[in-house]
Tab-separated table of C-alpha atoms in Angstrom:
chain	number	residue	atom	x	y	z
O	20	UNK	CA	9.756	313.094	153.293
O	21	UNK	CA	6.729	314.015	155.367
O	22	UNK	CA	3.333	313.221	153.806
O	23	UNK	CA	-0.090	314.338	155.005
O	24	UNK	CA	-3.223	312.603	153.709
O	25	UNK	CA	-6.428	314.612	154.072
O	26	UNK	CA	-9.384	312.285	153.792
O	27	UNK	CA	-12.925	311.433	154.831
O	28	UNK	CA	-13.845	309.585	158.003
O	29	UNK	CA	-12.830	309.843	161.628
O	30	UNK	CA	-9.680	309.349	163.682
O	31	UNK	CA	-8.648	305.684	163.648
O	32	UNK	CA	-11.391	304.995	161.090
O	33	UNK	CA	-11.023	302.675	158.120
O	34	UNK	CA	-10.205	305.435	155.618
O	35	UNK	CA	-7.258	306.702	157.647
O	36	UNK	CA	-6.009	303.188	158.446
O	37	UNK	CA	-6.131	301.899	154.877
O	38	UNK	CA	-4.707	305.018	153.236
O	39	UNK	CA	-1.845	305.208	155.730
O	40	UNK	CA	-1.090	301.508	155.255
O	41	UNK	CA	-0.909	301.676	151.470
O	42	UNK	CA	0.998	304.970	151.476
O	43	UNK	CA	3.662	303.530	153.781
O	44	UNK	CA	4.071	300.577	151.453
O	45	UNK	CA	4.391	302.821	148.406
O	46	UNK	CA	6.833	305.269	150.040
O	47	UNK	CA	8.388	303.343	152.952
O	48	UNK	CA	11.004	306.016	153.462
O	49	UNK	CA	8.347	308.653	154.210
O	50	UNK	CA	6.610	309.667	157.413
O	51	UNK	CA	2.881	309.343	156.655
O	52	UNK	CA	-0.109	310.522	158.651
O	53	UNK	CA	-3.786	310.784	157.711
O	54	UNK	CA	-5.973	313.677	158.821
O	55	UNK	CA	-9.636	312.636	158.454
O	56	UNK	CA	-12.184	315.453	158.240
O	57	UNK	CA	-15.581	313.740	158.480
O	58	UNK	CA	-18.036	313.570	155.588
O	59	UNK	CA	-17.143	314.522	152.029
O	60	UNK	CA	-18.858	317.934	152.315
O	61	UNK	CA	-16.899	318.554	155.525
O	62	UNK	CA	-13.689	317.425	153.862
O	63	UNK	CA	-14.222	319.715	150.882
O	64	UNK	CA	-14.982	322.680	153.151
O	65	UNK	CA	-11.871	322.176	155.309
O	66	UNK	CA	-9.366	320.747	152.832
O	67	UNK	CA	-7.714	324.025	151.855
O	68	UNK	CA	-7.081	325.205	155.413
O	69	UNK	CA	-5.886	321.771	156.509
O	70	UNK	CA	-3.519	321.498	153.548
O	71	UNK	CA	-2.103	324.959	154.229
O	72	UNK	CA	-1.567	324.083	157.886
O	73	UNK	CA	0.243	320.891	156.918
O	74	UNK	CA	2.539	322.676	154.486
O	75	UNK	CA	3.197	325.386	157.088
O	76	UNK	CA	4.191	322.747	159.650
O	77	UNK	CA	6.756	321.019	157.480
O	78	UNK	CA	4.866	318.523	155.358
O	79	UNK	CA	6.532	318.060	151.988
O	80	UNK	CA	3.484	316.639	150.237
O	81	UNK	CA	-0.272	316.710	150.862
O	82	UNK	CA	-2.700	314.293	149.211
O	83	UNK	CA	-6.445	314.926	149.396
O	84	UNK	CA	-8.388	311.687	148.952
O	85	UNK	CA	-12.146	311.158	148.747
O	86	UNK	CA	-14.773	308.701	147.490
O	87	UNK	CA	-16.872	309.476	144.423
O	88	UNK	CA	-19.830	307.949	146.305
O	89	UNK	CA	-22.052	309.011	147.939
O	90	UNK	CA	-22.934	311.965	145.742
O	91	UNK	CA	-24.488	314.131	148.493
O	92	UNK	CA	-27.145	315.306	146.002
O	93	UNK	CA	-24.493	316.464	143.535
O	94	UNK	CA	-24.274	315.592	139.829
O	95	UNK	CA	-22.323	312.434	139.203
O	96	UNK	CA	-18.600	312.305	138.719
O	97	UNK	CA	-15.066	313.307	139.581
O	98	UNK	CA	-15.226	316.514	137.520
O	99	UNK	CA	-18.019	317.902	139.706
O	100	UNK	CA	-16.157	316.922	142.878
O	101	UNK	CA	-13.067	318.781	141.712
O	102	UNK	CA	-15.175	321.875	141.096
O	103	UNK	CA	-16.692	321.578	144.565
O	104	UNK	CA	-13.263	321.202	146.171
O	105	UNK	CA	-11.587	324.076	144.345
O	106	UNK	CA	-12.992	327.079	146.327
O	107	UNK	CA	-11.554	325.734	149.578
O	108	UNK	CA	-8.125	325.381	147.998
O	109	UNK	CA	-8.272	328.835	146.388
O	110	UNK	CA	-9.366	330.522	149.612
O	111	UNK	CA	-6.448	328.938	151.474
O	112	UNK	CA	-3.986	329.878	148.735
O	113	UNK	CA	-2.879	326.306	148.037
O	114	UNK	CA	-4.704	325.634	144.762
O	115	UNK	CA	-1.484	325.970	142.729
O	116	UNK	CA	0.875	324.378	145.237
O	117	UNK	CA	3.095	321.958	143.274
O	118	UNK	CA	3.045	319.322	146.029
O	119	UNK	CA	-0.726	319.229	146.566
O	120	UNK	CA	-2.436	316.255	144.949
O	121	UNK	CA	-6.100	315.313	144.599
O	122	UNK	CA	-7.192	311.684	144.323
O	123	UNK	CA	-10.795	310.584	143.781
O	124	UNK	CA	-11.472	306.909	144.548
O	125	UNK	CA	-13.822	305.237	142.086
O	126	UNK	CA	-16.268	304.711	143.477
O	127	UNK	CA	-15.465	304.266	147.157
O	128	UNK	CA	-12.636	302.996	149.340
O	129	UNK	CA	-14.194	299.535	149.563
O	130	UNK	CA	-13.576	299.109	145.821
O	131	UNK	CA	-9.861	298.947	146.601
O	132	UNK	CA	-10.545	296.251	149.205
O	133	UNK	CA	-12.669	294.234	146.778
O	134	UNK	CA	-10.104	294.188	143.985
O	135	UNK	CA	-7.603	291.539	145.023
O	136	UNK	CA	-9.056	288.075	145.471
O	137	UNK	CA	-6.004	286.701	147.279
O	138	UNK	CA	-6.279	289.346	150.008
O	139	UNK	CA	-9.969	288.666	150.549
O	140	UNK	CA	-9.403	284.917	150.512
O	141	UNK	CA	-6.734	285.220	153.194
O	142	UNK	CA	-8.963	287.260	155.493
O	143	UNK	CA	-12.123	285.211	154.993
O	144	UNK	CA	-10.549	281.751	155.176
O	145	UNK	CA	-10.531	279.626	158.314
O	146	UNK	CA	-8.721	276.282	158.854
O	147	UNK	CA	-11.991	274.399	158.470
O	148	UNK	CA	-13.414	276.772	155.880
O	149	UNK	CA	-10.940	277.737	153.135
O	150	UNK	CA	-12.277	280.456	150.866
O	151	UNK	CA	-11.230	281.306	147.321
O	152	UNK	CA	-12.283	284.699	146.001
O	153	UNK	CA	-11.480	285.679	142.427
O	154	UNK	CA	-9.921	289.024	141.527
O	155	UNK	CA	-12.523	291.690	140.843
O	156	UNK	CA	-11.436	293.378	137.634
O	157	UNK	CA	-14.476	295.663	137.739
O	158	UNK	CA	-14.050	296.860	141.309
O	159	UNK	CA	-13.986	300.530	140.319
O	160	UNK	CA	-17.403	300.313	138.677
O	161	UNK	CA	-19.158	298.643	141.624
O	162	UNK	CA	-22.247	300.680	142.437
O	163	UNK	CA	-22.075	299.796	146.141
O	164	UNK	CA	-18.738	298.198	146.885
O	165	UNK	CA	-19.245	298.397	150.640
O	166	UNK	CA	-22.499	296.439	150.391
O	167	UNK	CA	-20.800	293.761	148.308
O	168	UNK	CA	-18.021	293.503	150.898
O	169	UNK	CA	-20.594	293.157	153.661
O	170	UNK	CA	-22.306	290.333	151.750
O	171	UNK	CA	-19.015	288.489	151.325
O	172	UNK	CA	-18.354	288.628	155.060
O	173	UNK	CA	-21.880	287.489	155.842
O	174	UNK	CA	-21.650	284.626	153.361
O	175	UNK	CA	-18.357	283.259	154.620
O	176	UNK	CA	-18.327	284.208	158.304
O	177	UNK	CA	-21.909	284.214	159.601
O	178	UNK	CA	-22.208	280.448	160.265
O	179	UNK	CA	-18.977	280.261	162.271
O	180	UNK	CA	-19.605	282.584	165.208
O	181	UNK	CA	-22.006	282.254	168.128
O	182	UNK	CA	-23.268	285.767	167.456
O	183	UNK	CA	-24.322	286.973	163.986
O	184	UNK	CA	-22.399	290.214	164.452
O	185	UNK	CA	-19.132	288.255	164.534
O	186	UNK	CA	-19.553	287.428	160.874
O	187	UNK	CA	-20.472	290.892	159.695
O	188	UNK	CA	-18.085	293.316	158.050
O	189	UNK	CA	-16.817	295.728	160.687
O	190	UNK	CA	-14.867	298.392	158.771
O	191	UNK	CA	-12.631	299.622	161.597
O	192	UNK	CA	-11.457	296.065	162.214
O	193	UNK	CA	-11.590	294.384	158.838
O	194	UNK	CA	-10.578	297.052	156.293
O	195	UNK	CA	-6.935	297.293	157.298
O	196	UNK	CA	-6.744	293.489	157.674
O	197	UNK	CA	-7.662	293.176	153.998
O	198	UNK	CA	-5.168	295.887	153.065
O	199	UNK	CA	-2.411	294.077	154.946
O	200	UNK	CA	-3.059	290.891	152.949
O	201	UNK	CA	-2.740	292.599	149.553
O	202	UNK	CA	0.388	291.129	147.921
O	203	UNK	CA	3.668	293.016	147.766
O	204	UNK	CA	3.107	293.953	144.108
O	205	UNK	CA	-0.475	295.070	144.994
O	206	UNK	CA	-1.993	292.381	142.753
O	207	UNK	CA	-5.274	293.342	141.112
O	208	UNK	CA	-5.460	296.485	143.250
O	209	UNK	CA	-2.367	297.830	141.517
O	210	UNK	CA	-4.244	297.754	138.211
O	211	UNK	CA	-7.007	300.098	139.353
O	212	UNK	CA	-6.773	303.567	137.852
O	213	UNK	CA	-7.558	305.425	141.077
O	214	UNK	CA	-4.990	303.390	143.037
O	215	UNK	CA	-2.321	304.113	140.418
O	216	UNK	CA	-3.251	307.792	140.722
O	217	UNK	CA	-2.755	307.527	144.490
O	218	UNK	CA	0.668	305.996	143.895
O	219	UNK	CA	1.690	308.802	141.529
O	220	UNK	CA	0.499	311.394	144.028
O	221	UNK	CA	2.927	309.927	146.553
O	222	UNK	CA	5.908	309.513	144.239
O	223	UNK	CA	5.769	312.162	141.503
O	224	UNK	CA	8.464	314.883	141.706
O	225	UNK	CA	7.112	318.184	142.974
């Protein structure tokens, strides 16, 4: 099976890295590649044409993934995002394709990285500075999950490097490291509604 993930961000960015990593764990038999399109407005404008191109070039399944936040001056919520995305899909003729899936992350990708305490503990711990982070059962309701992640890295890493920047959260480096430490059963992350939706999008018959 060949899976294309159309998402926000840039090539080799944290969105593409994390989504590819989790998708390959969920469907290890599949060939998975992410196709980041920039900001959410850019993603919504291009998603239909990109999805059509992927189907035309042999992809069996296409999953469009985006963050609920930021809102880009739109009313709050997944329902509005789906309305905003729909014209692009209709114009490209893929809106009713049975193997096209849409997954909104509540409220942003960093919520998935905040969920499992064991994964965060493994990344933040050092031999002389063991760290224990509890599971975040409310990760999907975090108003600014990325900011909370940044604060965790500053709290536990800042004193241990000669330069302050060494302790800061650097998404392109740290995001996939956290993802890699999530346990085989996905731990607390596997309980998040949006992550379960992502899993169904990769495994549901179509």
